[in-house]
Short mmCIF file of C-alpha atoms in Angstrom, two decimals:
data_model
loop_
_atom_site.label_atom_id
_atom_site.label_comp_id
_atom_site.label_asym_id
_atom_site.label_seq_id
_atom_site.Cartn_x
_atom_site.Cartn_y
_atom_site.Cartn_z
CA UNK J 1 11.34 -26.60 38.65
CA UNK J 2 8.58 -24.98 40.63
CA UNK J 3 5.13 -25.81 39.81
CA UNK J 4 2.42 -23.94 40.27
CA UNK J 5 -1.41 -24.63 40.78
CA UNK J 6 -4.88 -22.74 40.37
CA UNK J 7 -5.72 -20.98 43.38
CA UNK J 8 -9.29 -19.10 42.17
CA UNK J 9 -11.13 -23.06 41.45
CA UNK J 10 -11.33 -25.20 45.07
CA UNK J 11 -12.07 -27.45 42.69
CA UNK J 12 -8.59 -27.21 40.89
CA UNK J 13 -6.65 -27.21 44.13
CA UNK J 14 -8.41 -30.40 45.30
CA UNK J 15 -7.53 -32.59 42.23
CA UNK J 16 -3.99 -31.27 42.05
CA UNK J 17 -3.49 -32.42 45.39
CA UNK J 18 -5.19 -35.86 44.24
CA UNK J 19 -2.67 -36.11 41.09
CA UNK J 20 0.73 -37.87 43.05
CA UNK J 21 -1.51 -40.91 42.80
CA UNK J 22 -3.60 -40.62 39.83
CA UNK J 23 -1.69 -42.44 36.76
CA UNK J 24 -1.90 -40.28 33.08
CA UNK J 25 -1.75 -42.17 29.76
CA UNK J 26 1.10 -42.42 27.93
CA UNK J 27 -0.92 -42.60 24.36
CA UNK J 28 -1.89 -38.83 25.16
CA UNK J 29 1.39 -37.44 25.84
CA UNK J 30 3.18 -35.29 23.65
CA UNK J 31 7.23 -34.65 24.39
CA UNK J 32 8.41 -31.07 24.90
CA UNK J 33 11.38 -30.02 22.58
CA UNK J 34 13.28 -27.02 22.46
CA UNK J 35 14.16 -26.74 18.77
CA UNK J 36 15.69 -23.67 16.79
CA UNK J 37 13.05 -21.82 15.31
CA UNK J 38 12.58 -18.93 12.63
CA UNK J 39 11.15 -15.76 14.55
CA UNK J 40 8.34 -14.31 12.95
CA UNK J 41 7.09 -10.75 13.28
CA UNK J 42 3.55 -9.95 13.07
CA UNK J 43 2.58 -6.04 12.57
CA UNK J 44 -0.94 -4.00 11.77
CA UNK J 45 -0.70 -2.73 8.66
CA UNK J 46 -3.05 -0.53 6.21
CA UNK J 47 -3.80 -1.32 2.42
CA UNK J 48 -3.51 1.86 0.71
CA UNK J 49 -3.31 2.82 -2.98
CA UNK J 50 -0.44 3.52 -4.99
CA UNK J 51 -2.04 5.58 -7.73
CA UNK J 52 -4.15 8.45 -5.92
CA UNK J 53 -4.32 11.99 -6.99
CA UNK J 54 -6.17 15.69 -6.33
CA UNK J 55 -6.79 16.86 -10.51
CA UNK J 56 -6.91 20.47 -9.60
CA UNK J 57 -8.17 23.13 -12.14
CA UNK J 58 -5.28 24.49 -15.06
CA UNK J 59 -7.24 27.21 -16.57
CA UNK J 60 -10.24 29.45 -15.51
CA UNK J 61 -13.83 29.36 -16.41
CA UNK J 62 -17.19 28.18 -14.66
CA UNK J 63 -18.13 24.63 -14.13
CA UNK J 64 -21.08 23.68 -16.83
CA UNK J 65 -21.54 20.08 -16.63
CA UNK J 66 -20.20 17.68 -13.89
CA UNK J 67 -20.55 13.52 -14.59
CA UNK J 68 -19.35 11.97 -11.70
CA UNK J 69 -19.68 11.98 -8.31
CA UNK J 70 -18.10 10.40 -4.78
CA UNK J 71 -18.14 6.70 -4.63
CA UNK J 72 -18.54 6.08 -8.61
CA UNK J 73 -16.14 4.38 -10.70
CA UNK J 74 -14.75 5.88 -13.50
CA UNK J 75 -12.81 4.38 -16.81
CA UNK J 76 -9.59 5.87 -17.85
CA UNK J 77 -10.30 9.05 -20.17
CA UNK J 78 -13.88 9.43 -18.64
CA UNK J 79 -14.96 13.21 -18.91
CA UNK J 80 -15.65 13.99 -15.34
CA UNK J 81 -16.40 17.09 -15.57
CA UNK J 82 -16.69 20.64 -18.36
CA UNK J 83 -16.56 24.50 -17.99
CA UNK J 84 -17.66 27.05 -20.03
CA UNK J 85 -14.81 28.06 -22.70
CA UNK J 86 -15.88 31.19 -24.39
CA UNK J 87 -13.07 32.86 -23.59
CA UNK J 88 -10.57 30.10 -24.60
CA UNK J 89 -12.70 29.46 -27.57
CA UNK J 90 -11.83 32.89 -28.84
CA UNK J 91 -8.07 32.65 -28.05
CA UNK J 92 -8.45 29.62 -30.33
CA UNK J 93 -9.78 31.90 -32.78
CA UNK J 94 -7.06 34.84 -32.87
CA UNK J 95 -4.05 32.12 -32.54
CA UNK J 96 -5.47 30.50 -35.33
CA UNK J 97 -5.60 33.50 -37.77
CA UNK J 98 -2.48 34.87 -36.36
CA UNK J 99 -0.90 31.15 -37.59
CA UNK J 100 -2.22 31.69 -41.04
CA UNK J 101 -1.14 35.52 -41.18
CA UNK J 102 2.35 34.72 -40.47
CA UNK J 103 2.33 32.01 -43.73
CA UNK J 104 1.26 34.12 -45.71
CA UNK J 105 4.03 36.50 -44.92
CA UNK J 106 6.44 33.87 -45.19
CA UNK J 107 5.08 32.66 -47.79
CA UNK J 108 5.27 35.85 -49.67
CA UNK J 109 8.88 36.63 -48.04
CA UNK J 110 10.47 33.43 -49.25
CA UNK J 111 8.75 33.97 -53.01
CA UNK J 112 10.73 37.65 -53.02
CA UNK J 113 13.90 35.47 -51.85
CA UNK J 114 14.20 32.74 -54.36
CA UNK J 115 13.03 35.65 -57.02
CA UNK J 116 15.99 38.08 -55.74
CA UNK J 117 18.40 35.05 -55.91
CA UNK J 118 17.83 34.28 -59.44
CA UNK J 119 18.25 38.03 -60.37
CA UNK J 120 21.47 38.90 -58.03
CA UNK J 121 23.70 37.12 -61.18
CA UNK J 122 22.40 39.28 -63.95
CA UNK J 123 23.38 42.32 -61.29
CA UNK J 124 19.67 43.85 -61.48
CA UNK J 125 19.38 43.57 -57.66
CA UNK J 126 22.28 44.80 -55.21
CA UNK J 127 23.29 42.75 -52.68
CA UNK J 128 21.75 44.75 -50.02
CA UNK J 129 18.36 44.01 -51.45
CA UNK J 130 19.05 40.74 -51.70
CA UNK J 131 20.55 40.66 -48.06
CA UNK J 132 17.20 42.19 -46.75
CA UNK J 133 15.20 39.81 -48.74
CA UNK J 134 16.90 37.33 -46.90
CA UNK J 135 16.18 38.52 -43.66
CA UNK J 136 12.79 39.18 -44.11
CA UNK J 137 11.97 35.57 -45.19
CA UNK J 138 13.98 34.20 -41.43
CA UNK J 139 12.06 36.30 -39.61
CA UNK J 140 8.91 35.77 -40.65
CA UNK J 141 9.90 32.36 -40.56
CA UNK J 142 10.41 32.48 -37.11
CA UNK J 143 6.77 34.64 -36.44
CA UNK J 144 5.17 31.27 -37.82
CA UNK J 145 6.99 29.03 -35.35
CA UNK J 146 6.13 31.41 -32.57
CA UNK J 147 2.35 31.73 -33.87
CA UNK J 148 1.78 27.84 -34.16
CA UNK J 149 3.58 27.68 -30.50
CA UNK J 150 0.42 29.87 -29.12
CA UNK J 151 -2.20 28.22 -31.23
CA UNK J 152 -1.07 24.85 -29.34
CA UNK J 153 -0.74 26.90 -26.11
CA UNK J 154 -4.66 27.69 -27.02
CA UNK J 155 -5.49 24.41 -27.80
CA UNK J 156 -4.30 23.21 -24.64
CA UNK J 157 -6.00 25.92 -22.70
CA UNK J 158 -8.95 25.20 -24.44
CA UNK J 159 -8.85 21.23 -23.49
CA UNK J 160 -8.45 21.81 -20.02
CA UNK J 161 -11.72 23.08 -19.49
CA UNK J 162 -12.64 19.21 -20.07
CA UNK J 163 -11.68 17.35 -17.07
CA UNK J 164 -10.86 13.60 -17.76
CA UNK J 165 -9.69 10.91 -15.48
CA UNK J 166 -6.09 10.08 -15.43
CA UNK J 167 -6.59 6.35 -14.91
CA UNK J 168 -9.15 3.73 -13.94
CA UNK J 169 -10.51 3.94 -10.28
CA UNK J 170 -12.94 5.35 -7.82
CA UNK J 171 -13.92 8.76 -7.00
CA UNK J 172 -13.04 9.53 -3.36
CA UNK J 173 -13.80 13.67 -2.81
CA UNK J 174 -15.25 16.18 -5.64
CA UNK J 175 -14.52 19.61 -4.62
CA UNK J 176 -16.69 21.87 -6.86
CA UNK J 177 -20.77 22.14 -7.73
CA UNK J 178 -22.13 23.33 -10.62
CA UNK J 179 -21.96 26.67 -11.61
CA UNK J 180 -18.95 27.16 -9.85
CA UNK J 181 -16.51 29.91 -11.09
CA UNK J 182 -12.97 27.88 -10.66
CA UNK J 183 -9.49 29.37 -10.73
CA UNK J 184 -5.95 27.54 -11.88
CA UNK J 185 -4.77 25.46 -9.11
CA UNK J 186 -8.19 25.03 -7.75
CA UNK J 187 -8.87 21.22 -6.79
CA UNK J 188 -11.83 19.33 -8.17
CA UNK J 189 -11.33 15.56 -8.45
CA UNK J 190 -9.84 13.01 -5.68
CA UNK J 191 -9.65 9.84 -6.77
CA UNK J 192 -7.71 6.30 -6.73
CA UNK J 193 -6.77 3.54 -8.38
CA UNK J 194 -7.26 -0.40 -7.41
CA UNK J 195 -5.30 -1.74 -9.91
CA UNK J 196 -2.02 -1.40 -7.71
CA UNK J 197 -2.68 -1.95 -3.64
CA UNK J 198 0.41 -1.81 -1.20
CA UNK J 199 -0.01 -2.28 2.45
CA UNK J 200 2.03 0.12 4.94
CA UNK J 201 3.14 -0.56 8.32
CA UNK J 202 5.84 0.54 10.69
CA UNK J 203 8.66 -1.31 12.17
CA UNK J 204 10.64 -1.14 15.50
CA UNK J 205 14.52 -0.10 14.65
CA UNK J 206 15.39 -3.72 16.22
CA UNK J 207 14.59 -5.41 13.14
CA UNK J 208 15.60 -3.24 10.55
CA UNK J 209 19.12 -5.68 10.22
CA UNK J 210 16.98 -8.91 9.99
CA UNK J 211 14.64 -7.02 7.19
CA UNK J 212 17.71 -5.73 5.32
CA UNK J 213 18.80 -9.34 4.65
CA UNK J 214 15.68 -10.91 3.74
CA UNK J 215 12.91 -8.10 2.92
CA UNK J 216 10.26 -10.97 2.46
CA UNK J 217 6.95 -10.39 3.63
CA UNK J 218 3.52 -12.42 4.04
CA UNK J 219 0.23 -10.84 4.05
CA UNK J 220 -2.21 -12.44 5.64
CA UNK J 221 -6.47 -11.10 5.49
CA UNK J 222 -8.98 -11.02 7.35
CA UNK J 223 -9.90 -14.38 6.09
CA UNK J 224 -6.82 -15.97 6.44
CA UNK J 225 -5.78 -16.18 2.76
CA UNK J 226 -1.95 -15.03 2.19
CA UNK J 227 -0.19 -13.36 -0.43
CA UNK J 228 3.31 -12.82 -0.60
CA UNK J 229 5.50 -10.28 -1.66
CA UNK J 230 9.24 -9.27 -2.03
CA UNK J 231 8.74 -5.70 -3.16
CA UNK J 232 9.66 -3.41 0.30
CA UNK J 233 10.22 -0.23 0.06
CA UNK J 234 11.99 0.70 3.52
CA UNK J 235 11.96 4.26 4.49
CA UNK J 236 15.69 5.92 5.14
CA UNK J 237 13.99 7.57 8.44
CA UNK J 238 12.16 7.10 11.28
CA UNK J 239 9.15 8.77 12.78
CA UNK J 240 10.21 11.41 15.30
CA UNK J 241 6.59 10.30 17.85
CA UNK J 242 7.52 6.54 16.99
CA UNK J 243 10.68 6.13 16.74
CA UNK J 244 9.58 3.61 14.19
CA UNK J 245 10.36 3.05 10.39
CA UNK J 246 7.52 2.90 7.43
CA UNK J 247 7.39 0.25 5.36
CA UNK J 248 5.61 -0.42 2.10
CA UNK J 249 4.90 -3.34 0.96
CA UNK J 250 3.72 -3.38 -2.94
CA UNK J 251 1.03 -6.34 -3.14
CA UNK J 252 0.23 -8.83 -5.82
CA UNK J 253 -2.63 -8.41 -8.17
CA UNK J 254 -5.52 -10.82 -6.38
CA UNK J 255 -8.92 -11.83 -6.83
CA UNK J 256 -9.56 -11.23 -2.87
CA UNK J 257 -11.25 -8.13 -2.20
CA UNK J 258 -8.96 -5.31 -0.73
CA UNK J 259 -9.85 -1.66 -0.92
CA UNK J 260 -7.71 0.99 0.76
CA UNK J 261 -8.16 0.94 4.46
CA UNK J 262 -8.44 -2.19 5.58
CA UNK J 263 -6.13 -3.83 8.62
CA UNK J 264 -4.22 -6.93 7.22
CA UNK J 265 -0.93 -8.82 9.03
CA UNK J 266 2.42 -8.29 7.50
CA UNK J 267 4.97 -10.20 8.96
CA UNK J 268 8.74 -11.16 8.21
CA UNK J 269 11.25 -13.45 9.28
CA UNK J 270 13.71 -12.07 11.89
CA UNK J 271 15.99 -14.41 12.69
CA UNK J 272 15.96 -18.19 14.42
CA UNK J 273 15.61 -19.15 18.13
CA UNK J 274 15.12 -22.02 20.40
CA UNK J 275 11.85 -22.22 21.37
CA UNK J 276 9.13 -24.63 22.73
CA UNK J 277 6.06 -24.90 20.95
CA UNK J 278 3.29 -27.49 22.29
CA UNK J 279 -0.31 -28.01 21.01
CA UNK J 280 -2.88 -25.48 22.11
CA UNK J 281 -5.29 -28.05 23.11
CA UNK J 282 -2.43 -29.07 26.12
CA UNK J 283 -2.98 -25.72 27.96
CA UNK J 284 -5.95 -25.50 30.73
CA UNK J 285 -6.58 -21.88 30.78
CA UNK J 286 -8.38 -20.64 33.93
CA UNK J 287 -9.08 -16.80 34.22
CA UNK J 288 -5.19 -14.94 33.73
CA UNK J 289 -3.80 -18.66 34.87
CA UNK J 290 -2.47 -21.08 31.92
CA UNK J 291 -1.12 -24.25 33.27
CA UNK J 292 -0.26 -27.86 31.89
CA UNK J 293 -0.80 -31.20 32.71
CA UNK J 294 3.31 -32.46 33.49
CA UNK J 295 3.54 -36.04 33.93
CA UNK J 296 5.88 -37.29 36.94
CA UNK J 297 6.63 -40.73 36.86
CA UNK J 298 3.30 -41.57 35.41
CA UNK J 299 1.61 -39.21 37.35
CA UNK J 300 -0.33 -35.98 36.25
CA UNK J 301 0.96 -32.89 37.99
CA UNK J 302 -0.43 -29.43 37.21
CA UNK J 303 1.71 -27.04 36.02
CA UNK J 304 1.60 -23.26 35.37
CA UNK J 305 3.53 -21.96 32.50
CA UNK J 306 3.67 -18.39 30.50
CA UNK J 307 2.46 -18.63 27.00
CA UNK J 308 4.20 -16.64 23.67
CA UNK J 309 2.54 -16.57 20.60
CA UNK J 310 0.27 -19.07 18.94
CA UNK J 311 0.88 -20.17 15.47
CA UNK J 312 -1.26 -23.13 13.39
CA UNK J 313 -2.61 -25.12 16.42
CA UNK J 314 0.57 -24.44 18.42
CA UNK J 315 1.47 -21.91 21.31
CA UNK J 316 4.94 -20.53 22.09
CA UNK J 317 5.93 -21.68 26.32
CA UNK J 318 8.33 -18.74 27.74
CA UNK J 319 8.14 -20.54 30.88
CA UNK J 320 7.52 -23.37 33.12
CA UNK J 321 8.35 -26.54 30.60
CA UNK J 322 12.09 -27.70 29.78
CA UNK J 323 12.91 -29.71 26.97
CA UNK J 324 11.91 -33.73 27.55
CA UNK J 325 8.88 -32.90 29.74
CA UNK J 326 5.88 -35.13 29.04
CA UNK J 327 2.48 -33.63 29.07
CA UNK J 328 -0.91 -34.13 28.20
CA UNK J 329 -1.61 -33.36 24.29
CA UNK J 330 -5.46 -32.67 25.91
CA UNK J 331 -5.34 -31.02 28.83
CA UNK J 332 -9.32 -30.82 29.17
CA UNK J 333 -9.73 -34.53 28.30
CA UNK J 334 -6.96 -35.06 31.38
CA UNK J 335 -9.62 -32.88 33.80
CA UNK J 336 -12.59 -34.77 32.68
CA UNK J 337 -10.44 -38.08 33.36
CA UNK J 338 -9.52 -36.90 36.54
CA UNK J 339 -13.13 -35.68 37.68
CA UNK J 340 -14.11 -39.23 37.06
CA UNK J 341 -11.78 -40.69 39.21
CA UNK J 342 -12.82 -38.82 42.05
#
């Protein structure tokens, strides 16, 4: 194995010349092992919310009162906002008497009916009279169903010039000001929901296989708390830039504070390798240089090795250890203990 030494401290190259007859301490040593372990796969993600909507204008009119504006909260069924509704006030109006007008025509129609029935027998109406009577009374039976089908065609007109919120959330844009004329299709409201958080992220086509299988993932915050979650939603596609496929991760409900737009971790198992992981506090790091203390026979010997990712106390070595190598479990203690030897 080649070892290699720090060559921007004179003071580093002097003691690792010293080290063939320094002796280390065997209480201090921690074995290298190169044991299978599950591959992790940490990616930036964004928390987003699922419930988020543009309420855009369904009728006409000009905006009267508005209740709410960006940044508030509003309950579910909050009035955020009313128009003036003269004119669908008196649509109201004329589908409401045009309701009661047919009735009373069917009313009347159905009355001539049943009377013409009971005399058909006794032969002092002819059947055509009675066939018309019978006519009448279905049609005007249908001008009733068609009249109360406008009234609630009115109604609803007439309620849309009261804008209420869909659901429990936040306002996040308000399109309009007061006074305001406002056409259908017009947006007013953006908003979102909290209730229901997901975090999205993207992931490299490599480990689509190893999500497949187990489509687990851990979420960890900006204060280190995790939450965990097995509802993915894996896109079908990839990015055409990226090359890269979204995925959404639905998130539990929490008493930690997340609001849409934050960076969290998601990561997810991909598989098992064998790798060496040694304590953090065994790497001397010195500028771009990481190196270990290796000990030979009793004797320290500075070694530079390439470092992977660190996980709970413990970095990943891509290089420069083998399985069965000693080294120091403190490589700054070892320096100090050096330096005094000197």
């Amino acid at each position: 194995m080649n070892h290699y030494f720090f060559k921007k401290s004179p003071q580093l190259i002097a003691l690792s010349l010293l080290l063939v007859c320094l002796p280390s301490f065997s209480s201090d040593l921690f074995t290298v092992k190169n044991e299978i372990k599950e591959q992790v796969v940490v990616l930036d993600a964004t928390i987003e919310a699922i419930n988020k909507a543009t309420l855009s204008a369904q009728t006409s009119g000009r905006v009267s009162q508005i209740y709410f504006d960006t940044n508030d909260y509003v309950e579910q069924g909050s009035v955020l906002l009313e128009m003036t509704n003269t004119e669908q006030g008196a649509v109201l109006a004329v589908a409401e008497a045009e309701l009661l007008r047919s009735r009373a025509l069917y009313n009347e129609s159905m009355l001539t009916y049943q009377r013409y029935k009971k005399l058909f027998p006794k032969g002092a109406i002819s059947q055509g009279q009675l066939d018309q009577a019978e006519a009448a009374a279905k049609t005007n039976k249908q001008l009733t169903m068609a009249a109360q089908a406008n009234l609630n065609k009115a109604k609803e007109s007439l309620d849309y010039t009261i804008i209420k919120a869909p659901y429990s959330g936040f306002v996040t844009a308000r399109h309009i000001e007061i006074g305001e004329t406002i056409n259908p299709g017009q947006p007013l409201f953006s908003g979102m929901s909290l209730q229901k958080l997901r975090a999205v992220t993207e992931i490299p086509q490599r480990h689509l296989d190893a999500l497949h299988k187990n489509p687990k993932f851990v979420i960890t915050l900006n204060d280190g708390k995790q939450l965990f979650s097995d509802k993915v939603t894996l896109f079908n596609y990839a990015d055409l830039q990226s090359h890269a496929f979204k995925v959404r991760i639905e998130l539990p409900e929490t008493e930690q504070l997340l609001l849409p737009g934050m960076w969290v971790k998601a990561q997810f198992i991909s598989g098992s390798r064998q790798s060496i992981f040694i304590p953090t506090s065994a790497v001397l790091n010195n500028n771009e240089l990481n190196a270990v203390y290796r000990d030979i026979k009793g004797k320290a010997l500075l070694t530079q090795v390439r470092l992977g990712k660190t996980h709970e106390g413990y970095v990943e070595i891509l290089a420069g250890l083998q399985d069965g190598d000693l080294i120091s479990i403190d490589a700054y203690k070892k320096l100090q203990q050096l330096e005094s030897k000197q």
